Amino acid sequence: MLVILLLLVTACTSKTEETTTSTIAVPATTTTTRPAVLTGVGIEDGTITLAALLPLTGTLESFGRSALEGHEVYWAYVNDTLGGVGGSYVVEVLPLDTGYDEEAARSLWAANETETLAVSSVLGSPITAAVLEEVGNDPVPLAAGSQAAGWSNSPNIVLDLAIPTYRDQIAGAIVAGGTEEPVLPTDPPLGLIYQIGAFGDDCAAGFDQATDRLAPGEAVSAGHAAGTTDFADLLGLMRGAGVDTLFVCSSTQALLRIVATLDLIDYSPTVVASSQSYDASIPAALGDQAGEEAGLELLSDLYLVGSLPSFEGGSPGMKLLRDNFTSYYSRLPEDVINPWFFLGYTCL
């Protein structure tokens, strides 16, 4: 205000007049007071409580428990090494078993919303949608239960940016597949088989985005319902269109059946699958009585996009993950580190 006043005085004074100014002494020392931190729902007695809505029973139990393990390793690091959030607030994770049931997820959130600050881990788009509807207009941060780019439209949703969205996995593979190392063959005609729903629809959006300038007939996509077991017709459609590079965004079970059917009908396109479509059990299942090596042979033309970084990678983030894993976990990495653990570790 003093500077502005002086400028005004100077501007309003003729050149023949003299002006005088005074100097205000600045105190030699200042005192800084740490601002108070607002506390409320989910923050009490120096503890932040976060909910983890995961399937800890049922058919997806192994995925949910892997995500919870990743969560526990990360927050152990925050609490023990960093002294908590901001060096002051320890984090307590509240595991809530959804059983991958939407109504169970709604009930669990309703019963615990007054005790938790945010939902820091969810598994599955249906569960995310159910909890988001239950949260309503409340400003509650909610970790996305999948890598679907569409979740970014919600002000509540926090995307996990450690792995590309499904849309960007497919679009990126098409646009840069033939130019980056390692080279990924993406020769048209290109095809996409995807599971209808948030996961597959996001892949389809990336496919359409990356192929919109191709000539007619050089990009073919087809969706299938969840639980589909017969892929002969869809693969016949792709072969009839001359598809040389086939993208797959489906469940692990669907990818397994697609690869097995390709072998049965003697059709050998390059297959590019979203990393969420693959599971380490696929080679053994494909090989059946002939063993895992036979299954790996059938996967010789399979590429994965959007995979998690190598556990032995040299990036600072993976080095920190290795250090934290060694410090806070006793099992061997090969028994624990999988995409679900990584998503749990990198979630909100």
mmCIF file of C-alpha atoms in Angstrom:
data_model
loop_
_atom_site.group_PDB
_atom_site.id
_atom_site.type_symbol
_atom_site.label_atom_id
_atom_site.label_comp_id
_atom_site.label_asym_id
_atom_site.label_seq_id
_atom_site.Cartn_x
_atom_site.Cartn_y
_atom_site.Cartn_z
ATOM 1 C CA MET A 1 0.000 0.000 0.000
ATOM 2 C CA LEU A 2 2.891 2.356 0.815
ATOM 3 C CA VAL A 3 4.493 1.754 -2.596
ATOM 4 C CA ILE A 4 1.198 2.365 -4.382
ATOM 5 C CA LEU A 5 0.649 5.565 -2.369
ATOM 6 C CA LEU A 6 4.121 6.839 -3.247
ATOM 7 C CA LEU A 7 3.542 6.111 -6.921
ATOM 8 C CA LEU A 8 0.291 8.029 -6.808
ATOM 9 C CA VAL A 9 1.934 10.977 -5.034
ATOM 10 C CA THR A 10 4.759 11.016 -7.569
ATOM 11 C CA ALA A 11 2.375 10.877 -10.477
ATOM 12 C CA CYS A 12 0.282 13.733 -9.132
ATOM 13 C CA THR A 13 3.245 16.049 -8.272
ATOM 14 C CA SER A 14 4.641 18.502 -10.802
ATOM 15 C CA LYS A 15 8.253 18.141 -11.833
ATOM 16 C CA THR A 16 9.203 21.342 -10.004
ATOM 17 C CA GLU A 17 7.926 20.096 -6.672
ATOM 18 C CA GLU A 18 10.008 18.065 -4.278
ATOM 19 C CA THR A 19 8.675 14.943 -2.663
ATOM 20 C CA THR A 20 9.810 13.276 0.476
ATOM 21 C CA THR A 21 9.540 9.655 1.445
ATOM 22 C CA SER A 22 9.995 7.832 4.675
ATOM 23 C CA THR A 23 11.445 4.368 5.225
ATOM 24 C CA ILE A 24 9.680 1.816 7.370
ATOM 25 C CA ALA A 25 12.065 -0.346 9.328
ATOM 26 C CA VAL A 26 11.634 -4.113 8.880
ATOM 27 C CA PRO A 27 11.871 -6.094 12.143
ATOM 28 C CA ALA A 28 15.084 -8.061 12.438
ATOM 29 C CA THR A 29 13.233 -11.239 13.396
ATOM 30 C CA THR A 30 9.898 -12.719 12.430
ATOM 31 C CA THR A 31 7.760 -15.374 14.053
ATOM 32 C CA THR A 32 6.096 -18.045 11.911
ATOM 33 C CA THR A 33 3.124 -19.871 13.350
ATOM 34 C CA ARG A 34 2.231 -23.247 11.877
ATOM 35 C CA PRO A 35 -1.355 -23.040 10.611
ATOM 36 C CA ALA A 36 -3.884 -25.250 12.281
ATOM 37 C CA VAL A 37 -4.912 -28.357 10.334
ATOM 38 C CA LEU A 38 -8.630 -28.857 10.067
ATOM 39 C CA THR A 39 -9.705 -32.258 11.321
ATOM 40 C CA GLY A 40 -12.998 -33.991 11.020
ATOM 41 C CA VAL A 41 -14.392 -37.159 9.492
ATOM 42 C CA GLY A 42 -11.640 -39.751 9.211
ATOM 43 C CA ILE A 43 -8.994 -37.710 11.072
ATOM 44 C CA GLU A 44 -8.860 -38.141 14.811
ATOM 45 C CA ASP A 45 -6.123 -38.230 17.452
ATOM 46 C CA GLY A 46 -3.376 -37.823 14.853
ATOM 47 C CA THR A 47 -4.644 -40.749 12.726
ATOM 48 C CA ILE A 48 -6.075 -40.684 9.205
ATOM 49 C CA THR A 49 -8.409 -43.602 8.491
ATOM 50 C CA LEU A 50 -8.758 -44.772 4.884
ATOM 51 C CA ALA A 51 -11.147 -47.449 3.631
ATOM 52 C CA ALA A 52 -10.010 -50.228 1.289
ATOM 53 C CA LEU A 53 -13.078 -51.737 -0.418
ATOM 54 C CA LEU A 54 -11.719 -54.985 -1.838
ATOM 55 C CA PRO A 55 -12.938 -58.541 -2.529
ATOM 56 C CA LEU A 56 -11.306 -60.417 0.345
ATOM 57 C CA THR A 57 -13.539 -63.473 -0.153
ATOM 58 C CA GLY A 58 -15.048 -65.082 -3.245
ATOM 59 C CA THR A 59 -13.677 -65.708 -6.727
ATOM 60 C CA LEU A 60 -11.580 -62.513 -6.795
ATOM 61 C CA GLU A 61 -10.138 -62.957 -3.301
ATOM 62 C CA SER A 62 -6.557 -63.404 -4.556
ATOM 63 C CA PHE A 63 -6.736 -60.095 -6.457
ATOM 64 C CA GLY A 64 -8.180 -58.233 -3.501
ATOM 65 C CA ARG A 65 -5.635 -59.579 -1.053
ATOM 66 C CA SER A 66 -2.768 -58.709 -3.404
ATOM 67 C CA ALA A 67 -4.046 -55.129 -3.647
ATOM 68 C CA LEU A 68 -4.351 -54.974 0.155
ATOM 69 C CA GLU A 69 -0.789 -56.250 0.554
ATOM 70 C CA GLY A 70 0.484 -53.489 -1.737
ATOM 71 C CA HIS A 71 -1.513 -50.973 0.271
ATOM 72 C CA GLU A 72 -0.065 -52.185 3.552
ATOM 73 C CA VAL A 73 3.529 -51.996 2.303
ATOM 74 C CA TYR A 74 3.113 -48.428 1.053
ATOM 75 C CA TRP A 75 1.431 -47.063 4.160
ATOM 76 C CA ALA A 76 3.934 -48.842 6.412
ATOM 77 C CA TYR A 77 6.613 -46.852 4.596
ATOM 78 C CA VAL A 78 4.674 -43.599 5.039
ATOM 79 C CA ASN A 79 4.071 -44.217 8.739
ATOM 80 C CA ASP A 80 7.441 -45.654 9.772
ATOM 81 C CA THR A 81 9.887 -43.901 7.445
ATOM 82 C CA LEU A 82 8.166 -40.576 6.780
ATOM 83 C CA GLY A 83 6.547 -40.267 10.193
ATOM 84 C CA GLY A 84 3.081 -40.225 8.659
ATOM 85 C CA VAL A 85 1.425 -37.805 6.242
ATOM 86 C CA GLY A 86 3.199 -34.473 6.552
ATOM 87 C CA GLY A 87 5.358 -36.036 9.211
ATOM 88 C CA SER A 88 2.429 -35.808 11.641
ATOM 89 C CA TYR A 89 -0.523 -38.032 10.783
ATOM 90 C CA VAL A 90 -0.212 -41.807 10.723
ATOM 91 C CA VAL A 91 -2.477 -43.671 8.321
ATOM 92 C CA GLU A 92 -4.654 -46.594 9.279
ATOM 93 C CA VAL A 93 -6.150 -48.699 6.477
ATOM 94 C CA LEU A 94 -9.573 -50.188 7.176
ATOM 95 C CA PRO A 95 -10.036 -53.324 4.988
ATOM 96 C CA LEU A 96 -13.691 -53.855 3.996
ATOM 97 C CA ASP A 97 -14.628 -57.061 2.175
ATOM 98 C CA THR A 98 -16.983 -56.356 -0.730
ATOM 99 C CA GLY A 99 -16.929 -59.918 -2.053
ATOM 100 C CA TYR A 100 -17.124 -58.074 -5.416
ATOM 101 C CA ASP A 101 -20.780 -57.360 -4.723
ATOM 102 C CA GLU A 102 -22.180 -53.908 -5.443
ATOM 103 C CA GLU A 103 -24.818 -53.913 -2.717
ATOM 104 C CA ALA A 104 -22.276 -55.111 -0.165
ATOM 105 C CA ALA A 105 -20.012 -52.231 -1.172
ATOM 106 C CA ARG A 106 -22.842 -49.732 -0.725
ATOM 107 C CA SER A 107 -23.681 -51.081 2.719
ATOM 108 C CA LEU A 108 -20.052 -51.102 3.814
ATOM 109 C CA TRP A 109 -19.563 -47.477 2.813
ATOM 110 C CA ALA A 110 -22.804 -46.390 4.491
ATOM 111 C CA ALA A 111 -21.717 -48.126 7.714
ATOM 112 C CA ASN A 112 -18.208 -46.641 7.725
ATOM 113 C CA GLU A 113 -18.485 -43.243 6.022
ATOM 114 C CA THR A 114 -18.426 -41.336 9.328
ATOM 115 C CA GLU A 115 -15.118 -42.953 10.286
ATOM 116 C CA THR A 116 -13.096 -42.742 7.054
ATOM 117 C CA LEU A 117 -11.583 -39.791 5.226
ATOM 118 C CA ALA A 118 -11.430 -41.409 1.788
ATOM 119 C CA VAL A 119 -11.665 -44.684 -0.118
ATOM 120 C CA SER A 120 -8.057 -45.394 -0.964
ATOM 121 C CA SER A 121 -8.471 -48.673 -2.820
ATOM 122 C CA VAL A 122 -11.298 -50.234 -4.811
ATOM 123 C CA LEU A 123 -11.319 -53.169 -7.191
ATOM 124 C CA GLY A 124 -13.627 -53.225 -10.200
ATOM 125 C CA SER A 125 -15.603 -50.637 -12.136
ATOM 126 C CA PRO A 126 -19.007 -51.903 -10.865
ATOM 127 C CA ILE A 127 -17.862 -51.456 -7.260
ATOM 128 C CA THR A 128 -16.454 -48.010 -8.029
ATOM 129 C CA ALA A 129 -19.751 -46.933 -9.619
ATOM 130 C CA ALA A 130 -21.786 -48.246 -6.688
ATOM 131 C CA VAL A 131 -19.684 -46.487 -4.059
ATOM 132 C CA LEU A 132 -19.552 -43.280 -6.106
ATOM 133 C CA GLU A 133 -23.354 -43.239 -6.236
ATOM 134 C CA GLU A 134 -23.500 -43.838 -2.483
ATOM 135 C CA VAL A 135 -21.038 -41.001 -1.826
ATOM 136 C CA GLY A 136 -23.251 -38.616 -3.800
ATOM 137 C CA ASN A 137 -22.264 -34.958 -3.566
ATOM 138 C CA ASP A 138 -19.953 -35.384 -0.585
ATOM 139 C CA PRO A 139 -16.355 -34.317 -1.393
ATOM 140 C CA VAL A 140 -14.899 -37.750 -0.634
ATOM 141 C CA PRO A 141 -11.778 -38.796 -2.605
ATOM 142 C CA LEU A 142 -12.288 -42.229 -4.135
ATOM 143 C CA ALA A 143 -9.562 -44.265 -5.828
ATOM 144 C CA ALA A 144 -10.668 -45.557 -9.223
ATOM 145 C CA GLY A 145 -11.255 -49.294 -9.255
ATOM 146 C CA SER A 146 -9.967 -49.608 -12.798
ATOM 147 C CA GLN A 147 -7.822 -47.756 -15.336
ATOM 148 C CA ALA A 148 -10.777 -46.582 -17.414
ATOM 149 C CA ALA A 149 -10.090 -43.013 -18.559
ATOM 150 C CA GLY A 150 -13.765 -42.100 -18.197
ATOM 151 C CA TRP A 151 -13.456 -42.049 -14.430
ATOM 152 C CA SER A 152 -11.577 -38.762 -14.727
ATOM 153 C CA ASN A 153 -14.914 -37.036 -15.396
ATOM 154 C CA SER A 154 -15.877 -37.393 -11.730
ATOM 155 C CA PRO A 155 -14.566 -34.785 -9.250
ATOM 156 C CA ASN A 156 -14.355 -37.510 -6.575
ATOM 157 C CA ILE A 157 -12.285 -40.020 -8.530
ATOM 158 C CA VAL A 158 -8.514 -40.247 -8.200
ATOM 159 C CA LEU A 159 -6.888 -42.133 -11.091
ATOM 160 C CA ASP A 160 -3.794 -44.257 -10.539
ATOM 161 C CA LEU A 161 -1.310 -42.660 -12.952
ATOM 162 C CA ALA A 162 1.395 -45.284 -12.412
ATOM 163 C CA ILE A 163 -0.131 -47.354 -15.251
ATOM 164 C CA PRO A 164 -1.687 -45.947 -18.462
ATOM 165 C CA THR A 165 -5.447 -45.984 -18.832
ATOM 166 C CA TYR A 166 -6.915 -48.746 -20.993
ATOM 167 C CA ARG A 167 -7.664 -46.181 -23.703
ATOM 168 C CA ASP A 168 -4.073 -44.976 -23.775
ATOM 169 C CA GLN A 169 -2.633 -48.498 -23.678
ATOM 170 C CA ILE A 170 -4.358 -49.373 -26.945
ATOM 171 C CA ALA A 171 -4.011 -45.998 -28.661
ATOM 172 C CA GLY A 172 -0.356 -45.737 -27.670
ATOM 173 C CA ALA A 173 0.429 -49.218 -28.961
ATOM 174 C CA ILE A 174 -1.103 -48.415 -32.344
ATOM 175 C CA VAL A 175 0.480 -44.980 -32.728
ATOM 176 C CA ALA A 176 3.965 -45.781 -31.421
ATOM 177 C CA GLY A 177 4.122 -49.571 -31.695
ATOM 178 C CA GLY A 178 6.199 -49.670 -34.847
ATOM 179 C CA THR A 179 8.583 -46.873 -33.875
ATOM 180 C CA GLU A 180 9.622 -47.548 -30.273
ATOM 181 C CA GLU A 181 11.844 -50.255 -28.849
ATOM 182 C CA PRO A 182 10.997 -53.038 -28.546
ATOM 183 C CA VAL A 183 9.175 -52.842 -31.867
ATOM 184 C CA LEU A 184 5.574 -54.005 -31.665
ATOM 185 C CA PRO A 185 4.129 -55.126 -35.018
ATOM 186 C CA THR A 186 0.957 -53.157 -35.715
ATOM 187 C CA ASP A 187 0.299 -53.856 -39.377
ATOM 188 C CA PRO A 188 -3.216 -53.153 -40.665
ATOM 189 C CA PRO A 189 -5.819 -54.375 -41.008
ATOM 190 C CA LEU A 190 -6.143 -53.985 -37.230
ATOM 191 C CA GLY A 191 -8.768 -55.737 -35.132
ATOM 192 C CA LEU A 192 -10.075 -55.370 -31.584
ATOM 193 C CA ILE A 193 -12.059 -57.824 -29.490
ATOM 194 C CA TYR A 194 -13.237 -56.240 -26.246
ATOM 195 C CA GLN A 195 -15.493 -57.029 -23.320
ATOM 196 C CA ILE A 196 -18.476 -54.683 -23.198
ATOM 197 C CA GLY A 197 -18.300 -52.539 -20.063
ATOM 198 C CA ALA A 198 -16.098 -49.812 -18.578
ATOM 199 C CA PHE A 199 -12.877 -51.764 -19.204
ATOM 200 C CA GLY A 200 -13.460 -52.836 -22.802
ATOM 201 C CA ASP A 201 -15.326 -49.685 -23.812
ATOM 202 C CA ASP A 202 -12.299 -47.618 -22.776
ATOM 203 C CA CYS A 203 -10.064 -49.829 -24.932
ATOM 204 C CA ALA A 204 -12.493 -49.374 -27.829
ATOM 205 C CA ALA A 205 -12.308 -45.597 -27.411
ATOM 206 C CA GLY A 206 -8.514 -45.755 -27.709
ATOM 207 C CA PHE A 207 -8.738 -48.058 -30.728
ATOM 208 C CA ASP A 208 -11.174 -45.731 -32.510
ATOM 209 C CA GLN A 209 -9.066 -42.697 -31.643
ATOM 210 C CA ALA A 210 -5.884 -44.224 -33.075
ATOM 211 C CA THR A 211 -7.447 -45.702 -36.227
ATOM 212 C CA ASP A 212 -9.795 -42.919 -37.304
ATOM 213 C CA ARG A 213 -7.517 -42.006 -40.255
ATOM 214 C CA LEU A 214 -7.134 -45.517 -41.611
ATOM 215 C CA ALA A 215 -8.869 -46.467 -44.816
ATOM 216 C CA PRO A 216 -12.275 -48.170 -44.565
ATOM 217 C CA GLY A 217 -11.917 -51.853 -43.681
ATOM 218 C CA GLU A 218 -8.490 -51.469 -42.085
ATOM 219 C CA ALA A 219 -9.897 -51.283 -38.541
ATOM 220 C CA VAL A 220 -12.472 -53.762 -37.256
ATOM 221 C CA SER A 221 -13.767 -53.998 -33.676
ATOM 222 C CA ALA A 222 -16.268 -56.295 -32.004
ATOM 223 C CA GLY A 223 -17.527 -56.463 -28.434
ATOM 224 C CA HIS A 224 -18.628 -59.473 -26.406
ATOM 225 C CA ALA A 225 -20.592 -59.842 -23.202
ATOM 226 C CA ALA A 226 -18.892 -60.737 -19.950
ATOM 227 C CA GLY A 227 -18.841 -64.495 -19.490
ATOM 228 C CA THR A 228 -18.687 -65.313 -23.213
ATOM 229 C CA THR A 229 -16.998 -68.665 -23.786
ATOM 230 C CA ASP A 230 -17.238 -69.203 -27.570
ATOM 231 C CA PHE A 231 -15.072 -66.867 -29.673
ATOM 232 C CA ALA A 232 -15.098 -68.796 -32.963
ATOM 233 C CA ASP A 233 -17.490 -66.375 -34.699
ATOM 234 C CA LEU A 234 -15.630 -63.237 -33.562
ATOM 235 C CA LEU A 235 -12.296 -64.665 -34.655
ATOM 236 C CA GLY A 236 -13.877 -65.743 -37.954
ATOM 237 C CA LEU A 237 -14.960 -62.141 -38.436
ATOM 238 C CA MET A 238 -11.395 -60.949 -37.841
ATOM 239 C CA ARG A 239 -9.911 -63.506 -40.201
ATOM 240 C CA GLY A 240 -12.470 -62.623 -42.867
ATOM 241 C CA ALA A 241 -11.417 -58.981 -42.582
ATOM 242 C CA GLY A 242 -7.768 -59.975 -43.043
ATOM 243 C CA VAL A 243 -6.744 -58.758 -39.576
ATOM 244 C CA ASP A 244 -2.996 -59.186 -39.069
ATOM 245 C CA THR A 245 -2.775 -57.514 -35.632
ATOM 246 C CA LEU A 246 -5.497 -58.369 -33.119
ATOM 247 C CA PHE A 247 -5.961 -56.357 -29.930
ATOM 248 C CA VAL A 248 -7.719 -57.985 -26.986
ATOM 249 C CA CYS A 249 -9.253 -56.201 -23.994
ATOM 250 C CA SER A 250 -11.132 -58.875 -22.113
ATOM 251 C CA SER A 251 -10.931 -60.985 -18.999
ATOM 252 C CA THR A 252 -8.162 -63.483 -18.359
ATOM 253 C CA GLN A 253 -10.585 -66.330 -19.093
ATOM 254 C CA ALA A 254 -11.582 -64.734 -22.416
ATOM 255 C CA LEU A 255 -7.953 -64.237 -23.499
ATOM 256 C CA LEU A 256 -7.224 -67.860 -22.637
ATOM 257 C CA ARG A 257 -10.119 -69.060 -24.821
ATOM 258 C CA ILE A 258 -9.223 -66.669 -27.645
ATOM 259 C CA VAL A 259 -5.636 -67.941 -27.840
ATOM 260 C CA ALA A 260 -6.787 -71.562 -27.659
ATOM 261 C CA THR A 261 -9.368 -70.956 -30.414
ATOM 262 C CA LEU A 262 -6.779 -69.276 -32.654
ATOM 263 C CA ASP A 263 -4.750 -72.480 -32.455
ATOM 264 C CA LEU A 264 -7.778 -74.650 -33.209
ATOM 265 C CA ILE A 265 -8.776 -72.689 -36.326
ATOM 266 C CA ASP A 266 -5.155 -72.266 -37.496
ATOM 267 C CA TYR A 267 -5.300 -68.475 -37.481
ATOM 268 C CA SER A 268 -2.082 -66.709 -36.431
ATOM 269 C CA PRO A 269 -2.380 -62.918 -36.138
ATOM 270 C CA THR A 270 -0.106 -60.968 -33.823
ATOM 271 C CA VAL A 271 -2.091 -60.644 -30.583
ATOM 272 C CA VAL A 272 -1.715 -57.494 -28.482
ATOM 273 C CA ALA A 273 -3.476 -57.706 -25.118
ATOM 274 C CA SER A 274 -4.049 -55.202 -22.373
ATOM 275 C CA SER A 275 -1.993 -56.232 -19.359
ATOM 276 C CA GLN A 276 -5.206 -56.583 -17.317
ATOM 277 C CA SER A 277 -6.235 -59.368 -19.714
ATOM 278 C CA TYR A 278 -3.256 -61.526 -18.811
ATOM 279 C CA ASP A 279 -2.502 -63.678 -15.789
ATOM 280 C CA ALA A 280 0.579 -65.771 -15.007
ATOM 281 C CA SER A 281 -1.580 -68.906 -14.875
ATOM 282 C CA ILE A 282 -2.446 -68.753 -18.608
ATOM 283 C CA PRO A 283 0.600 -70.661 -19.970
ATOM 284 C CA ALA A 284 -0.038 -73.677 -17.744
ATOM 285 C CA ALA A 285 -3.761 -73.627 -18.540
ATOM 286 C CA LEU A 286 -3.065 -73.483 -22.279
ATOM 287 C CA GLY A 287 -0.488 -76.259 -22.132
ATOM 288 C CA ASP A 288 -2.769 -78.502 -20.072
ATOM 289 C CA GLN A 289 -1.319 -82.036 -20.059
ATOM 290 C CA ALA A 290 1.590 -80.995 -22.294
ATOM 291 C CA GLY A 291 2.829 -78.584 -19.642
ATOM 292 C CA GLU A 292 3.602 -74.897 -19.346
ATOM 293 C CA GLU A 293 6.215 -74.928 -22.134
ATOM 294 C CA ALA A 294 3.550 -75.946 -24.644
ATOM 295 C CA GLY A 295 1.379 -73.070 -23.446
ATOM 296 C CA LEU A 296 4.233 -70.607 -23.827
ATOM 297 C CA GLU A 297 4.692 -71.784 -27.403
ATOM 298 C CA LEU A 298 1.094 -70.808 -28.154
ATOM 299 C CA LEU A 299 1.826 -67.379 -26.672
ATOM 300 C CA SER A 300 4.896 -66.738 -28.828
ATOM 301 C CA ASP A 301 3.039 -64.050 -30.842
ATOM 302 C CA LEU A 302 1.413 -62.405 -27.807
ATOM 303 C CA TYR A 303 2.420 -58.899 -26.708
ATOM 304 C CA LEU A 304 1.237 -57.051 -23.591
ATOM 305 C CA VAL A 305 0.719 -53.305 -23.298
ATOM 306 C CA GLY A 306 0.365 -51.314 -20.092
ATOM 307 C CA SER A 307 2.339 -53.821 -18.046
ATOM 308 C CA LEU A 308 3.701 -52.810 -14.672
ATOM 309 C CA PRO A 309 7.392 -51.856 -14.555
ATOM 310 C CA SER A 310 9.959 -54.558 -13.908
ATOM 311 C CA PHE A 311 10.508 -55.202 -10.214
ATOM 312 C CA GLU A 312 14.250 -55.000 -10.900
ATOM 313 C CA GLY A 313 13.892 -51.773 -12.901
ATOM 314 C CA GLY A 314 16.266 -48.884 -12.332
ATOM 315 C CA SER A 315 13.736 -46.074 -11.894
ATOM 316 C CA PRO A 316 13.699 -44.316 -8.495
ATOM 317 C CA GLY A 317 10.125 -45.418 -7.908
ATOM 318 C CA MET A 318 10.885 -49.115 -8.406
ATOM 319 C CA LYS A 319 14.005 -48.859 -6.253
ATOM 320 C CA LEU A 320 11.865 -47.392 -3.476
ATOM 321 C CA LEU A 321 9.310 -50.175 -3.936
ATOM 322 C CA ARG A 322 12.083 -52.795 -3.613
ATOM 323 C CA ASP A 323 13.446 -51.133 -0.476
ATOM 324 C CA ASN A 324 9.997 -50.910 1.068
ATOM 325 C CA PHE A 325 9.173 -54.486 0.144
ATOM 326 C CA THR A 326 12.356 -55.698 1.831
ATOM 327 C CA SER A 327 11.685 -53.590 4.915
ATOM 328 C CA TYR A 328 8.008 -54.343 5.419
ATOM 329 C CA TYR A 329 7.365 -57.753 3.878
ATOM 330 C CA SER A 330 8.768 -61.207 4.502
ATOM 331 C CA ARG A 331 7.641 -63.226 1.464
ATOM 332 C CA LEU A 332 9.619 -63.517 -1.769
ATOM 333 C CA PRO A 333 8.871 -60.908 -4.474
ATOM 334 C CA GLU A 334 7.988 -63.507 -7.113
ATOM 335 C CA ASP A 335 5.228 -64.801 -4.807
ATOM 336 C CA VAL A 336 3.721 -61.368 -4.207
ATOM 337 C CA ILE A 337 4.529 -58.772 -6.889
ATOM 338 C CA ASN A 338 1.763 -58.790 -9.494
ATOM 339 C CA PRO A 339 -0.406 -56.115 -11.151
ATOM 340 C CA TRP A 340 -2.860 -56.110 -8.237
ATOM 341 C CA PHE A 341 -0.114 -55.626 -5.650
ATOM 342 C CA PHE A 342 1.316 -52.803 -7.776
ATOM 343 C CA LEU A 343 -2.084 -51.092 -8.073
ATOM 344 C CA GLY A 344 -2.577 -51.372 -4.312
ATOM 345 C CA TYR A 345 0.872 -49.947 -3.679
ATOM 346 C CA THR A 346 0.389 -47.009 -6.040
ATOM 347 C CA CYS A 347 -3.234 -46.168 -5.133
ATOM 348 C CA LEU A 348 -4.206 -43.021 -3.261
#
